[in-house]
mmCIF file of C-alpha atoms in Angstrom:
data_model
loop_
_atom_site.group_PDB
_atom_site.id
_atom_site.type_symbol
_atom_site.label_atom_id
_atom_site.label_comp_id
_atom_site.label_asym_id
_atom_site.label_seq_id
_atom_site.Cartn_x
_atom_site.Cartn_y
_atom_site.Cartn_z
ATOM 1 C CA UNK C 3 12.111 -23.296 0.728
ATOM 2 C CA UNK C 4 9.371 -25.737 -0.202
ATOM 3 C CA UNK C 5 7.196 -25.087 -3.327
ATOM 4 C CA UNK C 6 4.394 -27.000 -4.776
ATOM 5 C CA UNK C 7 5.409 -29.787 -7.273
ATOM 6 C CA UNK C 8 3.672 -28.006 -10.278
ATOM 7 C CA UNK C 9 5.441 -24.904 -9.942
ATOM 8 C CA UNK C 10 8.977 -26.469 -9.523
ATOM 9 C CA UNK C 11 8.335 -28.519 -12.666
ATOM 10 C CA UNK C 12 7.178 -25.401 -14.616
ATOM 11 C CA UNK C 13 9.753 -23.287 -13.875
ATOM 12 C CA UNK C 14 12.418 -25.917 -14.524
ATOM 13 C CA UNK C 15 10.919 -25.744 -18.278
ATOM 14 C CA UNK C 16 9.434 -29.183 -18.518
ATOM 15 C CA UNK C 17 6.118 -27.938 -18.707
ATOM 16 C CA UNK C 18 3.365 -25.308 -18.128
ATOM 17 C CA UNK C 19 1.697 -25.286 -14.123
ATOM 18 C CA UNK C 20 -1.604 -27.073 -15.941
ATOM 19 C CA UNK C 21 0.700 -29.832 -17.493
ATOM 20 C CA UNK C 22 2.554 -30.059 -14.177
ATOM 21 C CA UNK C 23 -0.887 -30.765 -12.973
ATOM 22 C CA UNK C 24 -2.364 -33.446 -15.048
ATOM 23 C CA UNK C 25 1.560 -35.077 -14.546
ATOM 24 C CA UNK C 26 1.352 -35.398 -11.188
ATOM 25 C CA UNK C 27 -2.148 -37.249 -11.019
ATOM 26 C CA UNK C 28 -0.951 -39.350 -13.748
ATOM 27 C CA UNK C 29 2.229 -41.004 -11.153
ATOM 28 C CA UNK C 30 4.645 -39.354 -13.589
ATOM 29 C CA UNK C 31 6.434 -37.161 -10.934
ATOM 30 C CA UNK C 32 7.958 -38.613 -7.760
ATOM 31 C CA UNK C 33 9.770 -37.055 -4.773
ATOM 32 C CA UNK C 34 13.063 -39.097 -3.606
ATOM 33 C CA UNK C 35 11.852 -41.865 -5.321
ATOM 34 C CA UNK C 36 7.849 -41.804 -4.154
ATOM 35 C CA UNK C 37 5.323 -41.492 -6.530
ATOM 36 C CA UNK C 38 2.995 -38.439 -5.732
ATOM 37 C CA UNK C 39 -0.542 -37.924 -7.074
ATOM 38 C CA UNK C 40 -1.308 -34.948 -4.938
ATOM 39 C CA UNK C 41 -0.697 -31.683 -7.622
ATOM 40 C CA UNK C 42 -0.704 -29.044 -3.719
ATOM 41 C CA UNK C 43 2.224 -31.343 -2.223
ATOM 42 C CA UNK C 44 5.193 -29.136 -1.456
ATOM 43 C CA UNK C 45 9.015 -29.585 -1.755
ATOM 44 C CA UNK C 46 12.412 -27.946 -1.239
ATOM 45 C CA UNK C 47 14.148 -28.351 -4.719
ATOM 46 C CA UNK C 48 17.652 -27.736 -2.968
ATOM 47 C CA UNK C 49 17.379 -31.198 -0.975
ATOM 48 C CA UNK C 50 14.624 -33.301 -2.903
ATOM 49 C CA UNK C 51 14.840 -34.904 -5.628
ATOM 50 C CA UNK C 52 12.426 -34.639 -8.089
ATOM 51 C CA UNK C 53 12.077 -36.389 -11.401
ATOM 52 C CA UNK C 54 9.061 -36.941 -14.071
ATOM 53 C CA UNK C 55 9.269 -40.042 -15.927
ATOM 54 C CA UNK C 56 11.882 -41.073 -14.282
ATOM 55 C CA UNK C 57 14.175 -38.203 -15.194
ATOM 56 C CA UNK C 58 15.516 -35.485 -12.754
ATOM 57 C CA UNK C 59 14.590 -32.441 -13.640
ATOM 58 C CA UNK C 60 16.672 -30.352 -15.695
ATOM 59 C CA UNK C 61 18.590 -27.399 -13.622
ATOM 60 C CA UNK C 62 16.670 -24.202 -14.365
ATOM 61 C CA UNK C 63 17.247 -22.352 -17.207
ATOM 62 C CA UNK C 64 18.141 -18.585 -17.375
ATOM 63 C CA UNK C 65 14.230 -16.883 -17.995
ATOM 64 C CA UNK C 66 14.232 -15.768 -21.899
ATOM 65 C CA UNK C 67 11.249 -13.710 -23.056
ATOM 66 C CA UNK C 68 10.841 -13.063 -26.740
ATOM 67 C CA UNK C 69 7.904 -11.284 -28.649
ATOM 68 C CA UNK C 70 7.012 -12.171 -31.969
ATOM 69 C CA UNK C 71 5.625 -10.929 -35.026
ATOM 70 C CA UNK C 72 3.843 -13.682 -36.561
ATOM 71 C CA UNK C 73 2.750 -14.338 -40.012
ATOM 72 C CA UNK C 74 0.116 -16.723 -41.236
ATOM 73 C CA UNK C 75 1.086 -20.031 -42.267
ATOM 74 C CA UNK C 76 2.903 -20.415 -38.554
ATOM 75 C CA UNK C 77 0.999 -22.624 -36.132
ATOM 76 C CA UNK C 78 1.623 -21.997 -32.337
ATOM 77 C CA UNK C 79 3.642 -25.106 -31.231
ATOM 78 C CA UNK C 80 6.820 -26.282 -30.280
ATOM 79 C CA UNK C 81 6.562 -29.229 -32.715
ATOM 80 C CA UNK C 82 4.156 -30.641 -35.323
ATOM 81 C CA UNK C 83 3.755 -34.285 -36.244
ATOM 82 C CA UNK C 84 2.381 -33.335 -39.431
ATOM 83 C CA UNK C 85 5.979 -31.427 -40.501
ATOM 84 C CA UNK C 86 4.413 -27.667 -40.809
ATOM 85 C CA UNK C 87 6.765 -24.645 -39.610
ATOM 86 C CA UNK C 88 5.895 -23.691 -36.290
ATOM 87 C CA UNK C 89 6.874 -20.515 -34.390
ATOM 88 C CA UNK C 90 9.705 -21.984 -32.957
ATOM 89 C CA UNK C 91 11.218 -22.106 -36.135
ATOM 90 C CA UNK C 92 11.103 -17.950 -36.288
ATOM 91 C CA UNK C 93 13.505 -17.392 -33.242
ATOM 92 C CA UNK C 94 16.795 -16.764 -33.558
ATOM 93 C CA UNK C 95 18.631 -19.288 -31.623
ATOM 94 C CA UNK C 96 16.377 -22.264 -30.955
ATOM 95 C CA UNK C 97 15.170 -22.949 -27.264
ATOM 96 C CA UNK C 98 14.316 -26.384 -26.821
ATOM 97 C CA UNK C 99 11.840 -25.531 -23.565
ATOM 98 C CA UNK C 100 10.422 -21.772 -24.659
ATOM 99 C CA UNK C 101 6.339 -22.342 -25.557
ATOM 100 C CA UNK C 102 3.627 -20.221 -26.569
ATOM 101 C CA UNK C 103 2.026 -17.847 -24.191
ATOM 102 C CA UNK C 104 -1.154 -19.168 -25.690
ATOM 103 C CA UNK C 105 -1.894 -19.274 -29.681
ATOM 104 C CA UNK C 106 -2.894 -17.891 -32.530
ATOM 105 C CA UNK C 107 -4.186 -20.248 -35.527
ATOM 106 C CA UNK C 108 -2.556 -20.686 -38.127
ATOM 107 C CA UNK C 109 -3.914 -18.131 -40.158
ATOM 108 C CA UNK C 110 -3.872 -15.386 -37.964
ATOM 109 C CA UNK C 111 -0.558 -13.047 -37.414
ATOM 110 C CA UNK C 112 0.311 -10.524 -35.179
ATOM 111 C CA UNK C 113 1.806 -10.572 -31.815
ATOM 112 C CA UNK C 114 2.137 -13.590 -29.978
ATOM 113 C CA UNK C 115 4.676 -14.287 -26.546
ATOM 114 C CA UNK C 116 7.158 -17.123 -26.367
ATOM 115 C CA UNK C 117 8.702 -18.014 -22.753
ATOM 116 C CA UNK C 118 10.271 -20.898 -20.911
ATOM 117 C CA UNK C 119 8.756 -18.967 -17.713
ATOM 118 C CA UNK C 120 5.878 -21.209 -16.341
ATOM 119 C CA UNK C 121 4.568 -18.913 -13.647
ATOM 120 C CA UNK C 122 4.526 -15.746 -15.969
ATOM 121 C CA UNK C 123 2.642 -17.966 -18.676
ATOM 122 C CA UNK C 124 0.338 -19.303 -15.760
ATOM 123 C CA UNK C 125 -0.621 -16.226 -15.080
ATOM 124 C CA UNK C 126 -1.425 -14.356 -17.970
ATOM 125 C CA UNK C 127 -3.232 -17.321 -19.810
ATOM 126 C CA UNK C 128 -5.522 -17.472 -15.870
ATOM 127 C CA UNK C 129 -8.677 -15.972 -16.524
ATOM 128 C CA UNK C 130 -9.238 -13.936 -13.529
ATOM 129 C CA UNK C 131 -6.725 -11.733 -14.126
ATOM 130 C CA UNK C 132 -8.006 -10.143 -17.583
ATOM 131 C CA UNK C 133 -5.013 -9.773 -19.608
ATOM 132 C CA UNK C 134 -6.246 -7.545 -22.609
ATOM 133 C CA UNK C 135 -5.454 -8.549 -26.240
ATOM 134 C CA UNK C 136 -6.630 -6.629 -29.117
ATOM 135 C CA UNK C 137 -7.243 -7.528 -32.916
ATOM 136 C CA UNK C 138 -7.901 -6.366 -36.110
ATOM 137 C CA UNK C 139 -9.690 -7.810 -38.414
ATOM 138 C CA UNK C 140 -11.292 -7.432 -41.859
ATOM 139 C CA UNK C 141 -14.560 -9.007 -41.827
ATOM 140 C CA UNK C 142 -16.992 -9.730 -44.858
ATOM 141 C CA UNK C 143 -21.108 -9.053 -43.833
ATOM 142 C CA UNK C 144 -22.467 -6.605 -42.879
ATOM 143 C CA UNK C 145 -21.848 -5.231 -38.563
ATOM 144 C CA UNK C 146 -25.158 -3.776 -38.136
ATOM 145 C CA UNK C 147 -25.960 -1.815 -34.764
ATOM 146 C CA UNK C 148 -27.744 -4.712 -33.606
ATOM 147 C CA UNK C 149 -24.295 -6.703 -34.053
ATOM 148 C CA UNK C 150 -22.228 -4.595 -32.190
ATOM 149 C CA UNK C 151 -24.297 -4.595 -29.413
ATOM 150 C CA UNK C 152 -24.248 -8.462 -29.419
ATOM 151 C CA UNK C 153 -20.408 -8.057 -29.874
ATOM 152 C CA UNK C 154 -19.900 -5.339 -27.073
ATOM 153 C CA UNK C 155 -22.141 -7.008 -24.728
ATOM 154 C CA UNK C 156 -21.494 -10.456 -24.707
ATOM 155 C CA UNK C 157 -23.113 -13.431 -26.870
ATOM 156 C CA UNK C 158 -23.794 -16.978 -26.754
ATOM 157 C CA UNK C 159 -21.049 -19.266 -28.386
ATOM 158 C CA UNK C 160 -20.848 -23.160 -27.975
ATOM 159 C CA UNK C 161 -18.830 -22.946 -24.866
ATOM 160 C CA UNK C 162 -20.851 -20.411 -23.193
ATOM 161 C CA UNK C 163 -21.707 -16.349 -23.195
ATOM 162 C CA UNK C 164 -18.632 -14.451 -24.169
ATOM 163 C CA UNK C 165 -17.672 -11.321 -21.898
ATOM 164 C CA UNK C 166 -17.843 -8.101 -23.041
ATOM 165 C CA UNK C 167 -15.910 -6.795 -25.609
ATOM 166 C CA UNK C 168 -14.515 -3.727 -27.015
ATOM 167 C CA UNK C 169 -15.427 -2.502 -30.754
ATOM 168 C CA UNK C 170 -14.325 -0.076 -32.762
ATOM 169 C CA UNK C 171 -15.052 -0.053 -36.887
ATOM 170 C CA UNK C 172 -12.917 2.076 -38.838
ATOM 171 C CA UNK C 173 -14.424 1.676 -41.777
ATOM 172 C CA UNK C 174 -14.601 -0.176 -45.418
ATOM 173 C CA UNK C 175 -11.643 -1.224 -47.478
ATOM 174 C CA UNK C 176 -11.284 -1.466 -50.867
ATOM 175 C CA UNK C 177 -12.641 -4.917 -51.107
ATOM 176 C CA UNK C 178 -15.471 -3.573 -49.517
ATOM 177 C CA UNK C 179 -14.663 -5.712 -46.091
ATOM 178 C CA UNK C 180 -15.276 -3.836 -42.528
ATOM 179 C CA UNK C 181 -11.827 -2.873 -41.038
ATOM 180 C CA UNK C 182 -12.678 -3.322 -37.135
ATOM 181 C CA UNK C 183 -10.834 -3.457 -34.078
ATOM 182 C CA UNK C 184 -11.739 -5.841 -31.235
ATOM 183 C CA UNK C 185 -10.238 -5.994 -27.712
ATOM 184 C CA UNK C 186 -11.267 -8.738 -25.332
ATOM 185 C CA UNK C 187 -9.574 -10.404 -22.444
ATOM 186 C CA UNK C 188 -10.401 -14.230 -22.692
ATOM 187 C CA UNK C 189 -8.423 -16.708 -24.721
ATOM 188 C CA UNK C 190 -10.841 -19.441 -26.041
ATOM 189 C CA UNK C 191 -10.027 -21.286 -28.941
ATOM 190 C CA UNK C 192 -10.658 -18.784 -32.342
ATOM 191 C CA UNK C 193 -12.763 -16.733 -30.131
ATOM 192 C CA UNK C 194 -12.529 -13.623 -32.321
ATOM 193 C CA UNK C 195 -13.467 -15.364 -35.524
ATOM 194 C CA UNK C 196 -16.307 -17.450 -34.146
ATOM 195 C CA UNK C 197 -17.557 -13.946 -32.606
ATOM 196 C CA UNK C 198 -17.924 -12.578 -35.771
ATOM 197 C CA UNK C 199 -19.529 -15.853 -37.210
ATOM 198 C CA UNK C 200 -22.000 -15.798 -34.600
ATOM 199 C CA UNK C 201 -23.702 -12.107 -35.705
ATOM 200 C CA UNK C 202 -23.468 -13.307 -39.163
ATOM 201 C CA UNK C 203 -19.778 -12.142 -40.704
ATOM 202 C CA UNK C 204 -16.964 -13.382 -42.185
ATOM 203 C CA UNK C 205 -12.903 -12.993 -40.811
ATOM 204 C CA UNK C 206 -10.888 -12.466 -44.104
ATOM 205 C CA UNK C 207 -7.709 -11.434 -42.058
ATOM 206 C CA UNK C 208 -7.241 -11.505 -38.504
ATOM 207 C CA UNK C 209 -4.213 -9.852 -36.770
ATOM 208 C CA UNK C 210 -3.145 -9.527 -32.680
ATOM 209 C CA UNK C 211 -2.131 -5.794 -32.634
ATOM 210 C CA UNK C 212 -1.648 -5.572 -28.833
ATOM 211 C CA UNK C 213 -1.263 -8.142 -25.891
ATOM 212 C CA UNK C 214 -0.952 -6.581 -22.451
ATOM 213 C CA UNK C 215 0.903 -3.371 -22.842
ATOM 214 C CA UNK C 216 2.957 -4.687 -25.815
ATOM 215 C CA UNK C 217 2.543 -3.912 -29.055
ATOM 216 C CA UNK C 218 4.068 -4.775 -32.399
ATOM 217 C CA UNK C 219 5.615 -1.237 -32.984
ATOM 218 C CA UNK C 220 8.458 -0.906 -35.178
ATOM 219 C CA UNK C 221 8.500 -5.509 -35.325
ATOM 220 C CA UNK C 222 8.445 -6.307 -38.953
ATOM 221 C CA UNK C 223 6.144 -9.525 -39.905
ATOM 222 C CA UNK C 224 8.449 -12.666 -38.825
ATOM 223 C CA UNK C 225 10.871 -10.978 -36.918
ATOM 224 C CA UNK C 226 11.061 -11.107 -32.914
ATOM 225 C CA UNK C 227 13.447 -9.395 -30.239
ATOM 226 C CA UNK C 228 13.431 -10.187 -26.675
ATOM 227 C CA UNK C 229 11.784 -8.350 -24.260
ATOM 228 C CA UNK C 230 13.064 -5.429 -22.174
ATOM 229 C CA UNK C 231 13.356 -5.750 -17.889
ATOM 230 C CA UNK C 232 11.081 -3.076 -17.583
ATOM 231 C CA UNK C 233 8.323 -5.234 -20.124
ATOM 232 C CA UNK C 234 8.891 -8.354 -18.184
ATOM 233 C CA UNK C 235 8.315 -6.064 -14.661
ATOM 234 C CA UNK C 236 4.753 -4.908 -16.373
ATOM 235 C CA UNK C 237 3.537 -8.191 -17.431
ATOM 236 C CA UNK C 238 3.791 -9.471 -13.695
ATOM 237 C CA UNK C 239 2.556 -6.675 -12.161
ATOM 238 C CA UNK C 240 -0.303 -7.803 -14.280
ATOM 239 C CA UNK C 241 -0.457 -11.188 -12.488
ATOM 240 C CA UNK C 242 0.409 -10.990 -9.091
ATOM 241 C CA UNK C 243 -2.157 -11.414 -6.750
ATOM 242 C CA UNK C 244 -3.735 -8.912 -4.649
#
């Protein structure tokens, strides 16, 4: 059955669709021995032969799914040239093609995805299908009505209006920060903290609660398990197309 180029390569484990993408324009990819530049061209992995850089692909791997508890000091990468521990160091056995369903910066924690699956990452990182992820956050400054509107209904960042968002402030801590809970379904870079910046507060601690349906119940900070059929069903039913 013929597939397009950018899926085959993603779900071999090479690399995500978008990489798969900006591959094939480069000439990296070629198809029996033809260089293709076209990312929609089609083919049948059982009789083609398709290899980027020069090297076939790998034989697909067996679809892990792991969520993850992370703590600060993690950044959300495979590797780092600069020698700091990434996420990958936190799983169990080491899987030389699982990535990131996204990221968290380095000094947030909470929940965060890890995959080798290309489509499912695809799709839950697209925009148009509104995959929810919720945060909480202890913020310095004062969250005035006025800010919660901006927050709730969408404000103007560098990159353009955010969407709406949901907020809920449970009060003051100790410290005397604002203990609030934000749920949003975009994915720009440090969106939640540059939120906060832009009605005048300050993110002390910042932690992914909730992605999806999942949740970090009973996941102690560092650890990760794998997910369960019935999660992996739920997080496609999330992205198929209707």
């Amino acid at each position: 059955m013929e597939e397009r180029l950018q899926k085959i390569i993603s779900r071999a484990g090479v690399a995500s669709r978008r990489k798969a993408e900006e591959m094939i324009a480069a000439g990296r990819v070629t198809v029996d021995g033809v260089t293709v530049r076209e990312p929609g061209t089609k083919a049948d992995v059982a009789v083609a032969c398709i290899a980027v850089d020069g090297k076939p692909l790998p034989e697909e791997e067996g679809r892990v799914y792991f969520l993850l508890n992370k703590p600060k000091g993690y950044i959300s990468t495979v590797s780092d040239e600069r020698g700091r521990r990434t996420v990958i160091d936190l799983l169990p056995v080491k899987k030389a093609h699982v990535y990131p369903v996204g990221r968290l910066d380095q000094n947030t924690e909470g929940l965060l995805l890890l995959t080798n699956d290309g489509t499912l990452t695809q799709g839950l990182l697209h925009p148009r299908f509104l995959v929810r992820k919720t945060y909480r956050a202890k913020v310095a400054g004062e969250l005035t009505p006025k800010a919660l509107k901006k927050l709730r209904g969408g404000l103007e960042l560098a990159d353009g209006m955010t969407a709406p968002a949901e907020v809920r402030v449970y009060g003051t801590t100790d410290q005397g920060l604002v203990d609030v809970e934000i749920t949003l379904h975009e994915g720009r870079n440090r969106q939640v903290r540059r939120m906060f910046e832009a009605v005048g507060c300050d993110v002390r601690a910042l932690k992914r609660t909730r992605f999806a349906q999942l949740t970090l119940d009973g996941l102690k900070r560092g650890a990760c398990r794998p997910l369960t059929k019935a999660e992996i069903a739920s997080l496609y039913s999330l992205v198929e197309e209707r």
